[in-house]
Short mmCIF file of C-alpha atoms in Angstrom, two decimals:
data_model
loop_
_atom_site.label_atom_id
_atom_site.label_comp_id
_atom_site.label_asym_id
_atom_site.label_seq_id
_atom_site.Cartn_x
_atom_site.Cartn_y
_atom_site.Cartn_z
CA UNK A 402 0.00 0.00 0.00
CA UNK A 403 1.34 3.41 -1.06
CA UNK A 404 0.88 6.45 0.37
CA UNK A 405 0.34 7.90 -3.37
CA UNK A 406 -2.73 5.12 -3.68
CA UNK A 407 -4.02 6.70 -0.51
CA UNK A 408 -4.41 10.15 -1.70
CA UNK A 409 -5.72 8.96 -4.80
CA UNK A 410 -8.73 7.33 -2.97
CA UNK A 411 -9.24 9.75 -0.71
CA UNK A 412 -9.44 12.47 -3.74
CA UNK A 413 -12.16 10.11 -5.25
CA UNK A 414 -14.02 9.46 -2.02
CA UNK A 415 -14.43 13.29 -1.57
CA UNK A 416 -15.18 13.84 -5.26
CA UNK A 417 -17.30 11.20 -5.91
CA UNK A 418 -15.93 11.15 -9.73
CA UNK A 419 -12.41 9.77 -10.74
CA UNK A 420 -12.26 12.49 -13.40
CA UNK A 421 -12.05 16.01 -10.78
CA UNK A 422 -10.19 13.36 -8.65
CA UNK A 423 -7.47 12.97 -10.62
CA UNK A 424 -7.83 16.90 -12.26
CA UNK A 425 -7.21 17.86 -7.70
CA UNK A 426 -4.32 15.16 -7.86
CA UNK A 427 -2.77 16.65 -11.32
CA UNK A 428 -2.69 12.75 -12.58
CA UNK A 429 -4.21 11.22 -15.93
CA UNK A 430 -7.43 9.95 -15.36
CA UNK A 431 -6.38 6.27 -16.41
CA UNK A 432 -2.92 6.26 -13.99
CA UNK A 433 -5.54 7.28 -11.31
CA UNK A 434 -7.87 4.49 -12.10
CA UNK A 435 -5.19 2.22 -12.51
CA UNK A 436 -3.78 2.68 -8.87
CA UNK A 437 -6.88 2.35 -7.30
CA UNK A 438 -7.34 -0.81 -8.85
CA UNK A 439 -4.34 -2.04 -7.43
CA UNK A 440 -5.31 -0.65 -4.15
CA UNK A 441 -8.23 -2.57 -4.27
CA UNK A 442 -6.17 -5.73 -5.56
CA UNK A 443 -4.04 -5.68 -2.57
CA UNK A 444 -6.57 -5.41 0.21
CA UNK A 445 -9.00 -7.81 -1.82
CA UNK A 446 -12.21 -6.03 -1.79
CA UNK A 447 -13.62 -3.36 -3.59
CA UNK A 448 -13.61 0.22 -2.25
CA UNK A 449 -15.91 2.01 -5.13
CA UNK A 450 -19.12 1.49 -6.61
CA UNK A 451 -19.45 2.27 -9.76
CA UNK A 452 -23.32 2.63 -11.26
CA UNK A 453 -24.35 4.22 -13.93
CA UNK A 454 -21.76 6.85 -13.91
CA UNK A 455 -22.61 7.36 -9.64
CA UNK A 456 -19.64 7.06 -7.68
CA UNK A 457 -20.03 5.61 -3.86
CA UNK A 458 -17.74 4.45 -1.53
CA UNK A 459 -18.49 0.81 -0.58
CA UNK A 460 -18.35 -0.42 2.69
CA UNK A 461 -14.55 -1.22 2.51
CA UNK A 462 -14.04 2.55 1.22
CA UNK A 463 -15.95 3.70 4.17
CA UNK A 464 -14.09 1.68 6.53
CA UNK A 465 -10.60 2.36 4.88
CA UNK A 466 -11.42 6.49 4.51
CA UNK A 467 -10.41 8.26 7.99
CA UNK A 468 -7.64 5.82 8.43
CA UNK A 469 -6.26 6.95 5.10
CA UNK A 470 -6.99 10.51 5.90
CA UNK A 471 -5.41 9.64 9.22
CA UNK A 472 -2.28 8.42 7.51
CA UNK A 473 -1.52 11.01 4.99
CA UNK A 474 -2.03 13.46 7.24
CA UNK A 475 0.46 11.69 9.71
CA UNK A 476 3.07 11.77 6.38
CA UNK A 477 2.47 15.05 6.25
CA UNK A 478 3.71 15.90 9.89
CA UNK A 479 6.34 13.92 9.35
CA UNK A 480 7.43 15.60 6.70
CA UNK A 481 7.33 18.72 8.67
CA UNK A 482 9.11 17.85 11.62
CA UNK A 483 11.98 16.60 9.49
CA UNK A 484 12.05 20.02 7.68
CA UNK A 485 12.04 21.52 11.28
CA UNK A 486 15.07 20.06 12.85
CA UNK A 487 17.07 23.49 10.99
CA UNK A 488 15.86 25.09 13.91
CA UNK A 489 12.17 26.67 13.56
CA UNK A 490 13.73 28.73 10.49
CA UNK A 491 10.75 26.58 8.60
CA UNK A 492 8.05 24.31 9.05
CA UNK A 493 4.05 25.11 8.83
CA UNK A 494 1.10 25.35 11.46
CA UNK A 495 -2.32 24.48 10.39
CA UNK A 496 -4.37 26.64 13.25
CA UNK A 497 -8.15 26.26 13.50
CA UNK A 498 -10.23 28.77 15.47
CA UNK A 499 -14.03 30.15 16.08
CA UNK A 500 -14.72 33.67 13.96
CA UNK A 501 -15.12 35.12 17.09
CA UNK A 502 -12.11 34.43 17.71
CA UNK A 503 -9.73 34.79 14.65
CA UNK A 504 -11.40 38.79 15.19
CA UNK A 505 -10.79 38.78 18.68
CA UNK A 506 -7.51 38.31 20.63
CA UNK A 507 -5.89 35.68 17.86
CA UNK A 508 -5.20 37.99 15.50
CA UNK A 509 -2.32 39.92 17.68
CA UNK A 510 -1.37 36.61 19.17
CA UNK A 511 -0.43 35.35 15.39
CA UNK A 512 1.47 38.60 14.30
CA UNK A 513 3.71 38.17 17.56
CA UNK A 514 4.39 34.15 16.49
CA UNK A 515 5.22 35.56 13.01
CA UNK A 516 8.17 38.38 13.85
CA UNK A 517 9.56 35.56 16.18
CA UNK A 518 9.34 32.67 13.74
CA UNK A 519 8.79 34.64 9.91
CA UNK A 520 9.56 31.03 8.28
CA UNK A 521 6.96 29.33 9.83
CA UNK A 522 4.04 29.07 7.16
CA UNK A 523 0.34 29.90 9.18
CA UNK A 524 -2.31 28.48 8.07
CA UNK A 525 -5.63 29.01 9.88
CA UNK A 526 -9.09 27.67 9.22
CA UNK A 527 -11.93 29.63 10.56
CA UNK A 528 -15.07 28.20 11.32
CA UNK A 529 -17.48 26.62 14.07
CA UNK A 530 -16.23 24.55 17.02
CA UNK A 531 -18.13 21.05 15.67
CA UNK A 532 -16.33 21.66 12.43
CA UNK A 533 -12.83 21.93 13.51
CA UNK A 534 -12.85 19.17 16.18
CA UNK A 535 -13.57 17.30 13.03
CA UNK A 536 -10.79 18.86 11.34
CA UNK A 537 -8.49 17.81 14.16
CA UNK A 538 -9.96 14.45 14.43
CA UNK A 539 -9.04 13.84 10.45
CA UNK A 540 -5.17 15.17 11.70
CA UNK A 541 -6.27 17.99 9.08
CA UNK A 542 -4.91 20.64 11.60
CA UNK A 543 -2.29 20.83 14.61
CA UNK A 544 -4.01 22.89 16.77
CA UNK A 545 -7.64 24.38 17.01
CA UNK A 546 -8.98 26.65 19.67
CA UNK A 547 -12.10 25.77 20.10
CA UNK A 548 -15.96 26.14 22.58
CA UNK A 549 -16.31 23.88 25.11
CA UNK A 550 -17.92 21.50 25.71
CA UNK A 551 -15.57 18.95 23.23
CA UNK A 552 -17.97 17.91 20.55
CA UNK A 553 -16.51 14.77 20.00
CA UNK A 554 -16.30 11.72 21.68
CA UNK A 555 -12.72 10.55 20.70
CA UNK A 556 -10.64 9.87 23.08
CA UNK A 557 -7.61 10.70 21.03
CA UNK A 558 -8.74 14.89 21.47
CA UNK A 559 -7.48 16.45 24.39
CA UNK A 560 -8.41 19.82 25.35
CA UNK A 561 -6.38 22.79 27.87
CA UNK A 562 -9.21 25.48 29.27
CA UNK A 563 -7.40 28.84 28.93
CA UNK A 564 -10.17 31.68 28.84
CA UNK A 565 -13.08 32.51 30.09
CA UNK A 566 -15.75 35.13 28.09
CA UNK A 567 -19.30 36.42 29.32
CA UNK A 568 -21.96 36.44 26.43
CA UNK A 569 -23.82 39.95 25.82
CA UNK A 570 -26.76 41.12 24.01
CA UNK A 571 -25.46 43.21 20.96
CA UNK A 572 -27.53 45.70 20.47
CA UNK A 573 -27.18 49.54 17.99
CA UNK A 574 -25.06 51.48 20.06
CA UNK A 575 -27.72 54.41 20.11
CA UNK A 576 -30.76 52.41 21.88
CA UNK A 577 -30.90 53.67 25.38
CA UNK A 578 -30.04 51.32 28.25
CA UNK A 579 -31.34 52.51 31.08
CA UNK A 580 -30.35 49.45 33.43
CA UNK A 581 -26.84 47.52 33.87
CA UNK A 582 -28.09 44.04 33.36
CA UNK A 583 -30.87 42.44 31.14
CA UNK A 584 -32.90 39.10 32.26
CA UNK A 585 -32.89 36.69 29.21
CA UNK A 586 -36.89 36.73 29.59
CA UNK A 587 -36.62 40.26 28.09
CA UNK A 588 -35.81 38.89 24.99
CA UNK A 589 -39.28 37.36 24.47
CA UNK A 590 -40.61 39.11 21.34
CA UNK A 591 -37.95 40.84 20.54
CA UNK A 592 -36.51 40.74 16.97
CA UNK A 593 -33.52 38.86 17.04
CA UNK A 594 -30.34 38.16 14.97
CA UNK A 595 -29.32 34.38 14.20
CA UNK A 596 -26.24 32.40 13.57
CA UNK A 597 -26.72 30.02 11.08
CA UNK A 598 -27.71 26.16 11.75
CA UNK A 599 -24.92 24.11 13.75
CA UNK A 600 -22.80 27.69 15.17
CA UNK A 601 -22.23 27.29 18.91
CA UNK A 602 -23.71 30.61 19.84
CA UNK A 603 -27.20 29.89 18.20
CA UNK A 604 -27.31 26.61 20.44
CA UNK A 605 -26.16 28.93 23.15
CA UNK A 606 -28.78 31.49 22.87
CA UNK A 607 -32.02 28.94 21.80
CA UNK A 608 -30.78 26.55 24.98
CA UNK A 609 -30.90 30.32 27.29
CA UNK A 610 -33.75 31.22 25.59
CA UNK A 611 -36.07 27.65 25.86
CA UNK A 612 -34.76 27.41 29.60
CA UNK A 613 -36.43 30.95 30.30
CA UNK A 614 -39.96 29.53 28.32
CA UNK A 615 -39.99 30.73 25.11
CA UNK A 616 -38.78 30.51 21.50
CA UNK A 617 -37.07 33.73 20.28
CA UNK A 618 -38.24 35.62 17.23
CA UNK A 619 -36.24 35.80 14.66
CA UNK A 620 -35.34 39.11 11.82
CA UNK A 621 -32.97 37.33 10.06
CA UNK A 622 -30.79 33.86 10.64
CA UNK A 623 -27.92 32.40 8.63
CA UNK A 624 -25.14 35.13 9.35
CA UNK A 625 -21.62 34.29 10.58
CA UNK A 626 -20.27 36.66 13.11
CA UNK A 627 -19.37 39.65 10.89
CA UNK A 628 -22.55 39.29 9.06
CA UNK A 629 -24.65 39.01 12.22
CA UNK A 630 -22.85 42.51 13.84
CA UNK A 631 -23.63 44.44 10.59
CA UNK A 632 -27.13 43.31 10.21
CA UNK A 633 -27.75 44.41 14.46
CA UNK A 634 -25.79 47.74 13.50
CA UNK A 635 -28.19 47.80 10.98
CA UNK A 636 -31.25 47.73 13.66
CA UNK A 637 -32.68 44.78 12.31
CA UNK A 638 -32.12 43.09 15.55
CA UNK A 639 -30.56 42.30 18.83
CA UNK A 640 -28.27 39.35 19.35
CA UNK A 641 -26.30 37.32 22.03
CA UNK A 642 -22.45 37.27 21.11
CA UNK A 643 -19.31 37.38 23.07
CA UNK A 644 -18.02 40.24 24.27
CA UNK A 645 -14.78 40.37 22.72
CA UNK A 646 -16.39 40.79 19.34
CA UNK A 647 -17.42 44.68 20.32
CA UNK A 648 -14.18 46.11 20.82
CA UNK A 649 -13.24 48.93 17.90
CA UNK A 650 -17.36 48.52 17.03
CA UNK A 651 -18.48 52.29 17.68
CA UNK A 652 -21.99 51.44 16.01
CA UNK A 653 -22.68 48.62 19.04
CA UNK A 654 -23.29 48.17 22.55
CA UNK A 655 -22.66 45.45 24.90
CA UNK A 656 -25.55 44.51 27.21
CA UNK A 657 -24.45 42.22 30.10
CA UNK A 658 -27.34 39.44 31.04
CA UNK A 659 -28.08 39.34 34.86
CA UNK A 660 -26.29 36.93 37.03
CA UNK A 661 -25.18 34.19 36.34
CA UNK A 662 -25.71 35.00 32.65
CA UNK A 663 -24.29 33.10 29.85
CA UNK A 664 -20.43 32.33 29.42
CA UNK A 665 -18.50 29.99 27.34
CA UNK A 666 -15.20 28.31 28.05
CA UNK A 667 -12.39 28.64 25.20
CA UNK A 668 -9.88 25.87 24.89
CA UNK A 669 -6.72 24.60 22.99
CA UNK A 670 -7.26 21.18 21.40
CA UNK A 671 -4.89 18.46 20.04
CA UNK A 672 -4.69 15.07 19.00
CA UNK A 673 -2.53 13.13 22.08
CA UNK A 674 -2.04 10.25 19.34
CA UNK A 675 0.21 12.35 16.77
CA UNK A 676 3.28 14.31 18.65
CA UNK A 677 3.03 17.99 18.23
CA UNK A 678 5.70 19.41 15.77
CA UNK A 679 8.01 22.12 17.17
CA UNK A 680 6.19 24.78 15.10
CA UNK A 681 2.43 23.40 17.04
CA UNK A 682 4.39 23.45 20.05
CA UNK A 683 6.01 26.77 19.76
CA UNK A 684 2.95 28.45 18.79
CA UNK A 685 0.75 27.21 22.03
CA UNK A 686 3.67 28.49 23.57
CA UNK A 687 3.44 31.99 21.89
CA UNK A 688 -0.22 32.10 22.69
CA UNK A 689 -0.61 31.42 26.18
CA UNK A 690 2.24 33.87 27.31
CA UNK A 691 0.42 36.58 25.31
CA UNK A 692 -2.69 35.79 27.10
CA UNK A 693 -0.86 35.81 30.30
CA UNK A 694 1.05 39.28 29.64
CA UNK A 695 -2.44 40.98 28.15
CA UNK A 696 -4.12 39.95 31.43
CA UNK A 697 -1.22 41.43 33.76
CA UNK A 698 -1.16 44.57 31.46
CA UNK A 699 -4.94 44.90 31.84
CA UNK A 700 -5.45 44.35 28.22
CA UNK A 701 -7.76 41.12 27.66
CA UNK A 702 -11.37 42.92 26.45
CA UNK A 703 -14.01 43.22 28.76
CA UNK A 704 -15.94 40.43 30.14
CA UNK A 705 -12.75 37.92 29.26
CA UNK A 706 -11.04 36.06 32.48
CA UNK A 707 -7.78 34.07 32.42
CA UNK A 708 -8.52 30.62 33.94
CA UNK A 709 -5.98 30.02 36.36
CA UNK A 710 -2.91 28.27 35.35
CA UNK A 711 -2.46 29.79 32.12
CA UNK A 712 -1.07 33.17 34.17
CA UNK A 713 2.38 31.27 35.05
CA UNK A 714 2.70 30.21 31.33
CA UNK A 715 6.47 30.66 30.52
CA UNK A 716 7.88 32.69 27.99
CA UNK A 717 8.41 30.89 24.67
CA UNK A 718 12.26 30.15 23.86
#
């Protein structure tokens, strides 16, 4: 079995057509074929089915997919740490984080990693929390920083609690506030501003919401963060984000919910199975002492907490 066979399947399985598989693998069509044959030949069963033009994976090529995802992707890191033994002047960090997040505090955090290590290639996937623990399950990134609780129930995921963030209702910054707190029950019939299906903050909010006895109303669903802040700028809405997400937005005010309110729990997570690379390792690094110094120096946005432990986080070498 060759690792070249492997990413030939896997292109197919995630294609569904040999053709655009072997167009993403920059192979002719027939060498393509003709190595999944001989995949298929050497662990005696079948992994396509091939009807009437329909590609599907069989139950071999269902069983065989995340372990060959699993594999490549362990080649991969492999490949990197090798290149990484010259000392951190190159290597590559595949980073997956929350949109909340990437316009939050990560941003800085990832322009300090790159003037201390300007070889290291960055590459960071943005999306929700379910997605990228997926990501990280496939070994499709090194890191991911991630909403608690784990959405996954592999055991090879392991997750380190660094910060804690209060929810708030978002709301244009000209509508008049005349209390410090509001009760989630005074969001009953109030127009509201929803993340699309599966984002961790629409769970979040319907979960508050339900608990309180009632469904919210919504103005307009679907958005991702950015779209959701413009369309409550926009007074089409109200809506229940983190607080982070209002600093350097003039057009929007934070409304704290009364005690206890909503928070959510940020982690790092990893796979425990695959040894971090010295570029994955060098960035946690990076990232919890510039939590650390930004809560000493006052500078974490309002509403976010350190969890204890991450404060003694050594500086990175």
């Amino acid at each position: 079995m060759q690792l070249q066979q492997l990413a030939y399947f896997v292109a197919v399985a995630e294609t569904r057509h040999f053709t655009q598989a072997a167009e993403r693998m920059r192979v002719a069509q027939p060498s393509l074929s003709k190595q999944i044959k001989a995949l298929e030949s050497e662990l005696g069963a079948p992994l396509f089915s091939r009807a009437r033009g329909n590609v599907t994976l069989t139950p071999a090529g269902e069983a065989l997919l995340p372990l060959a995802r699993r594999m490549l992707a362990d080649a991969d890191t492999a490949r990197q740490e090798v290149a990484e033994l010259a000392g951190l002047r190159k290597g590559r960090v595949r980073l997956g984080a929350t949109p909340s997040l990437c316009a939050g505090l990560l941003a800085d955090a990832l322009a300090r990693f790159h003037r201390a290590y300007p070889g290291i290639e960055l590459l960071v996937e943005e999306g929700g929390s379910r997605d990228l623990v997926r990501a990280l399950a496939r070994g499709q990134l090194d890191l991911s920083v991630i909403i608690m609780p784990l959405q996954s129930d592999d055991p090879a995921l392991v997750t380190e609690e660094v910060l804690r963030e209060n929810l708030v209702v978002a709301a244009p910054s000209h509508e008049r506030v005349r209390r410090p707190y509001l009760r989630i029950e005074e969001l009953r019939g109030r127009p509201m501003v929803m993340f699309r299906r599966g984002y961790d903050l629409r769970e979040a909010t319907l979960a508050a919401c339900r608990q309180a006895g009632f469904e919210p109303r919504f103005a307009v669903e679907g958005g991702e963060m950015d779209a959701v802040l413009r369309f409550v700028e926009a007074g089409l809405g109200v809506a229940v984000v983190p607080s982070m997400v209002l600093d350097g937005r003039p057009g929007l005010t934070g409304i704290p919910l009364a005690p206890p309110g909503l928070r959510r729990t940020i982690a790092l997570a990893h796979r425990k199975d695959v040894e971090q690379t010295r570029a994955a390792q060098a960035f946690r690094a990076t990232l919890l002492f510039f939590l650390a110094e930004a809560e000493h120096g006052g500078e974490l946005p309002q509403g976010v907490e350190l969890i204890r432990g991450v404060r003694d986080s050594p500086r990175p070498s």
